[in-house]
GROMACS .gro file of C-alpha atoms in nm:
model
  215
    1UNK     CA    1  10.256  11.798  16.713
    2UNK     CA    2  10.500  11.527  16.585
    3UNK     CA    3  10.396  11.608  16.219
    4UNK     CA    4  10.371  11.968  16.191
    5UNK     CA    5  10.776  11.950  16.337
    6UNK     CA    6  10.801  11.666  16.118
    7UNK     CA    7  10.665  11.951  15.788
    8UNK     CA    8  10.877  12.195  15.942
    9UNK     CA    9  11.152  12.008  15.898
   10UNK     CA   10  11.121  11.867  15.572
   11UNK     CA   11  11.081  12.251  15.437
   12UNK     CA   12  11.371  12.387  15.640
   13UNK     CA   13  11.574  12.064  15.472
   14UNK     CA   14  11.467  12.133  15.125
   15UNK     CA   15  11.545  12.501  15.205
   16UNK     CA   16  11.913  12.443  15.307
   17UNK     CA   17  11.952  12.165  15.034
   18UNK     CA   18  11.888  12.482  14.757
   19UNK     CA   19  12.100  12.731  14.905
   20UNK     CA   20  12.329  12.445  14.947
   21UNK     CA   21  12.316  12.342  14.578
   22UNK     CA   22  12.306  12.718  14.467
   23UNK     CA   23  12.611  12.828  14.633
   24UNK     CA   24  12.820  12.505  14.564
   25UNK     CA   25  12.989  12.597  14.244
   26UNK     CA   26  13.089  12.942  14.409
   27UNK     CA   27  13.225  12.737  14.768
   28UNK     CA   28  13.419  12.532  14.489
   29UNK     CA   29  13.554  12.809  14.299
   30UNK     CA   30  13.660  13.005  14.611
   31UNK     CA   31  13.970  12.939  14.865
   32UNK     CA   32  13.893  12.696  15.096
   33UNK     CA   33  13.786  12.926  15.416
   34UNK     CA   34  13.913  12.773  15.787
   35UNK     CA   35  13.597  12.569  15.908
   36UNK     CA   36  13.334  12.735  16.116
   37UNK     CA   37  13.282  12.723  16.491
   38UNK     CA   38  13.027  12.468  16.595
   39UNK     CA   39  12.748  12.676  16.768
   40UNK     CA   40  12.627  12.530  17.068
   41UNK     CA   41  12.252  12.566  17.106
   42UNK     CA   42  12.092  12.599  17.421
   43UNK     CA   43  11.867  12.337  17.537
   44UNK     CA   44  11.559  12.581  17.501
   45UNK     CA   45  11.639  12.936  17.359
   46UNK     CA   46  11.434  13.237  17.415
   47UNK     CA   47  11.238  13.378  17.134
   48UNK     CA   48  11.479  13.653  17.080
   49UNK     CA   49  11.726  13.377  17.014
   50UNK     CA   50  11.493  13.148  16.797
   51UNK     CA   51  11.412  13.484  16.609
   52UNK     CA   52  11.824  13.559  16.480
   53UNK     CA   53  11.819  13.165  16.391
   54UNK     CA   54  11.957  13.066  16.075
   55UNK     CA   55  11.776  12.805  15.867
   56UNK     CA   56  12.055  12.555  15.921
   57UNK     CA   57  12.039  12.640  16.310
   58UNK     CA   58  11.630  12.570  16.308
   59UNK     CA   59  11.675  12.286  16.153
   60UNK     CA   60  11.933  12.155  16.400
   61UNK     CA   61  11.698  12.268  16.658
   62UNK     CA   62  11.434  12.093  16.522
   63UNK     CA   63  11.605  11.743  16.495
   64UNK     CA   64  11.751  11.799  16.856
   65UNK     CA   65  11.317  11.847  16.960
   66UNK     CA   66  11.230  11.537  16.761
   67UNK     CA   67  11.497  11.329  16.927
   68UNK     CA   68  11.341  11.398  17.235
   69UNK     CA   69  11.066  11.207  17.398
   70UNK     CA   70  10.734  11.284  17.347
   71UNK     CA   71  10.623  11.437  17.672
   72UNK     CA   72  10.887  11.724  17.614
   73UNK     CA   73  10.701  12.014  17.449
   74UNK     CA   74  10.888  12.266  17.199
   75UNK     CA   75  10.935  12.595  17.314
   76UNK     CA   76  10.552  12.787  17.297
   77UNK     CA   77  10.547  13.035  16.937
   78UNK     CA   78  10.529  13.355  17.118
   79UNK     CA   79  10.162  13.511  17.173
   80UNK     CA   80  10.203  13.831  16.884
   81UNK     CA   81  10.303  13.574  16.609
   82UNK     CA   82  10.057  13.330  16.680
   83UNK     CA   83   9.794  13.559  16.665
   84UNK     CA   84   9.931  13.706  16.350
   85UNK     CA   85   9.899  13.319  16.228
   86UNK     CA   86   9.571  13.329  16.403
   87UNK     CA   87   9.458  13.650  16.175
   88UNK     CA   88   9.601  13.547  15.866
   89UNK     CA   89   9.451  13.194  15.855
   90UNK     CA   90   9.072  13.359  15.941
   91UNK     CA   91   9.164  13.610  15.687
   92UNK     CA   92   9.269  13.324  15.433
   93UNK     CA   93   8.917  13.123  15.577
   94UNK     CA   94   8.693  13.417  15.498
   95UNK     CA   95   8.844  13.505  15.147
   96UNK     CA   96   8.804  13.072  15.081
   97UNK     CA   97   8.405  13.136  15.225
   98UNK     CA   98   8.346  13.444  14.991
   99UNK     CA   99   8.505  13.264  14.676
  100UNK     CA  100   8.323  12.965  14.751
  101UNK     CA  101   7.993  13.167  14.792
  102UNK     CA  102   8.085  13.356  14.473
  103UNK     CA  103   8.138  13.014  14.293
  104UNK     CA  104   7.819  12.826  14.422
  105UNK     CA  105   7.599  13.178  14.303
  106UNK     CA  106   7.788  13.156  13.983
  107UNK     CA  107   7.720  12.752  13.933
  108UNK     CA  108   7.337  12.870  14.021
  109UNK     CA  109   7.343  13.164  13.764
  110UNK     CA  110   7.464  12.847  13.500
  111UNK     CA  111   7.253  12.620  13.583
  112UNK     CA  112   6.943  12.855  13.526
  113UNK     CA  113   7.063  13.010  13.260
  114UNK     CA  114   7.131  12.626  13.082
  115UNK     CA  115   6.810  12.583  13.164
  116UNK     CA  116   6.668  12.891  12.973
  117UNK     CA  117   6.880  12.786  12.668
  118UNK     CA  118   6.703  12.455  12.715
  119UNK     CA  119   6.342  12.620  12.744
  120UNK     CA  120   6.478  12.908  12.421
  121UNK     CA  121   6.569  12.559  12.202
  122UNK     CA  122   6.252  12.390  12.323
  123UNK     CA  123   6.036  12.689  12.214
  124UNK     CA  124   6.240  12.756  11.926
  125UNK     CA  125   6.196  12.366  11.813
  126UNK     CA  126   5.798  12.400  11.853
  127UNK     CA  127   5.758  12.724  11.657
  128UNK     CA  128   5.929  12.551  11.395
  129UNK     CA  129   5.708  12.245  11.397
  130UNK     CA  130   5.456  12.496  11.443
  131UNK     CA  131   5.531  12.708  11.124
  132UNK     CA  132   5.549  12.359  10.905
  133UNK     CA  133   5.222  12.288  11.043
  134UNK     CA  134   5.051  12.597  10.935
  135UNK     CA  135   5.225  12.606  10.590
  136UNK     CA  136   5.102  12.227  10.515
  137UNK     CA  137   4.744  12.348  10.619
  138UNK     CA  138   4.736  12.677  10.428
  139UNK     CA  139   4.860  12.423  10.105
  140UNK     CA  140   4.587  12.179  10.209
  141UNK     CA  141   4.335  12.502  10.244
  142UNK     CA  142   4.399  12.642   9.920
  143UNK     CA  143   4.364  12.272   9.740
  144UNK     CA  144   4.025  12.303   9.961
  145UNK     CA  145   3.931  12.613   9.814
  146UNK     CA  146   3.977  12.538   9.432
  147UNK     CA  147   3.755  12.214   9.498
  148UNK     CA  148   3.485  12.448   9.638
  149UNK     CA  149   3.494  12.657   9.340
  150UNK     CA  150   3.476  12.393   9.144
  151UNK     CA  151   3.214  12.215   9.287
  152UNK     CA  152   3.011  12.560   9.305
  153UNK     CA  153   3.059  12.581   8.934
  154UNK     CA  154   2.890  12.249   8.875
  155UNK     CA  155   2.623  12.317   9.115
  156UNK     CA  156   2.529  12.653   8.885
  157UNK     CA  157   2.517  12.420   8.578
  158UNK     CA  158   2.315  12.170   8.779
  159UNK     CA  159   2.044  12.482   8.862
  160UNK     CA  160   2.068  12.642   8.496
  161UNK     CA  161   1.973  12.305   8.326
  162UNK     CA  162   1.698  12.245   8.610
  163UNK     CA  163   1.566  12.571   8.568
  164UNK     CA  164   1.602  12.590   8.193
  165UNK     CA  165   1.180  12.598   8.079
  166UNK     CA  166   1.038  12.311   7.906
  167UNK     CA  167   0.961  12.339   7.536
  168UNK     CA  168   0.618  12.407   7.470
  169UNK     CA  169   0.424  12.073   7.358
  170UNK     CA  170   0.324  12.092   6.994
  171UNK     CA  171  -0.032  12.076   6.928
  172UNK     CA  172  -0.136  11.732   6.845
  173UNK     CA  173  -0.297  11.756   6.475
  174UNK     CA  174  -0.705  11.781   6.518
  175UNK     CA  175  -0.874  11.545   6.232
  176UNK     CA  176  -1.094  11.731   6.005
  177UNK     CA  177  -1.449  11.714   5.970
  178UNK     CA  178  -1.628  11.691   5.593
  179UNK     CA  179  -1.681  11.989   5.561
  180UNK     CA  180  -1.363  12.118   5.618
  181UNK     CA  181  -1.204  11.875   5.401
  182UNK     CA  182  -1.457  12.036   5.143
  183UNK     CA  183  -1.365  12.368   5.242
  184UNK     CA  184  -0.985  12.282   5.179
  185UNK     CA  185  -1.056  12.095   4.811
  186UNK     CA  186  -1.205  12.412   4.695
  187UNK     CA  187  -0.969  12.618   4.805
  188UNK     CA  188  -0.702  12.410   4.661
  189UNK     CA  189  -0.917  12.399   4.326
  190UNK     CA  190  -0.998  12.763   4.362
  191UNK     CA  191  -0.567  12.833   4.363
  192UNK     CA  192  -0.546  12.551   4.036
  193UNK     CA  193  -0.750  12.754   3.853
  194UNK     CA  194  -0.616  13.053   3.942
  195UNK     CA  195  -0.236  12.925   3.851
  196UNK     CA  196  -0.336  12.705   3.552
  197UNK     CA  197  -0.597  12.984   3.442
  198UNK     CA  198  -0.808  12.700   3.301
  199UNK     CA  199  -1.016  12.800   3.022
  200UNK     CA  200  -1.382  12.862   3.103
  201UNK     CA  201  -1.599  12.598   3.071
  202UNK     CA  202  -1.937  12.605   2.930
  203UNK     CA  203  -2.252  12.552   3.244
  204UNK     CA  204  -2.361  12.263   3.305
  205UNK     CA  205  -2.681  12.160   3.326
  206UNK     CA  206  -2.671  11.931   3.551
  207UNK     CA  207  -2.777  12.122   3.913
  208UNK     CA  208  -2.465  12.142   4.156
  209UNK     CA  209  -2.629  11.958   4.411
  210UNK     CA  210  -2.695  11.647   4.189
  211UNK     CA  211  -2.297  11.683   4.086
  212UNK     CA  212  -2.195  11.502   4.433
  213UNK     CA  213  -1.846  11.496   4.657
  214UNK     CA  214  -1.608  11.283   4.703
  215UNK     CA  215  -1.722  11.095   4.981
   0.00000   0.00000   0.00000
């Protein structure tokens, strides 16, 4: 109770120090006005009369309530205000729960959406990886390919060459009997004569089987 009169005060002081300050130049400007009556206060005013209070008079009132000992309680805030106090602070409490729920949905809505930004970049990030991947196999592929090809062209030389036919053997030369080596001398002589066109010779009369070969 001692601090909350203690707050009170302090406000009501810095209230009446700004009107104070605010109004000086005007006070010092003006006539000087016959000093005011000094209001007595009663001991413990109604509410009517705490109600048509000035600030300066609260705070006197206050100061006179502090100076008193502790078991002396201030005059009781009448029952209409303090449950218009009462109202406004539940009203203040449920606006601070709803904000607060609003905030703690909103801090959930940013925390999953971070972490779908983190899951997009992850994704994102493997797709790439995934993309250089499959163009450094589709490079290694085609270098694949062209060895293939070249490697099936070698393989159809390889086949041609072993099934290109062997040459036919050539006939080993036969050796002659006599009488074909007779046979050939008088053919040979036979195509002389016929070339040369030797002159006839005269018979001899020696018989042709006493003449002999040459054997």
């Amino acid at each position: 109770m001692a601090t909350s009169k203690q707050n009170l005060s302090d406000l009501l002081r810095q209230e009446v120090k700004q009107d104070t300050t605010e109004k000086g130049k005007e006070a010092a400007a003006a006539k000087p006005k016959a000093a005011a009556k000094k209001v007595e206060l009663p001991t413990q005013p109604s509410a009517t009369a705490l109600s048509r209070m000035t600030k300066a008079q609260l705070l006197k009132h206050i100061e006179w309530l502090q100076s008193q000992p502790s078991e002396v309680k201030a005059a009781p805030i009448p029952d209409a205000e303090a449950e218009k106090a009462a109202a406004e602070a539940k009203k203040v409490a449920a606006k601070n729960a709803a904000l607060a729920k609003q905030v703690k949905a909103l801090e959930g809505e940013i925390a999953t959406q971070n972490k779908a930004i983190a899951t997009a970049e992850k994704t994102i990030k493997t797709l790439k990886t995934d993309s250089a991947e499959k163009t450094k196999l589709k490079k290694e592929l085609t270098k694949q390919q062209g060895l293939v090809e070249k490697l099936y062209a070698q393989v159809q030389v390889l086949e041609a060459e072993v099934n290109k036919p062997e040459p036919e053997p050539k006939p080993e030369p036969k050796e002659r009997t006599v009488d074909e080596d007779r046979a050939l001398v008088l053919a040979r002589i036979s195509s002389y004569q016929a070339n040369l066109q030797f002159p006839t010779q005269p018979a001899s009369s020696i018989p042709e089987e006493d003449i002999g070969w040459f054997d």
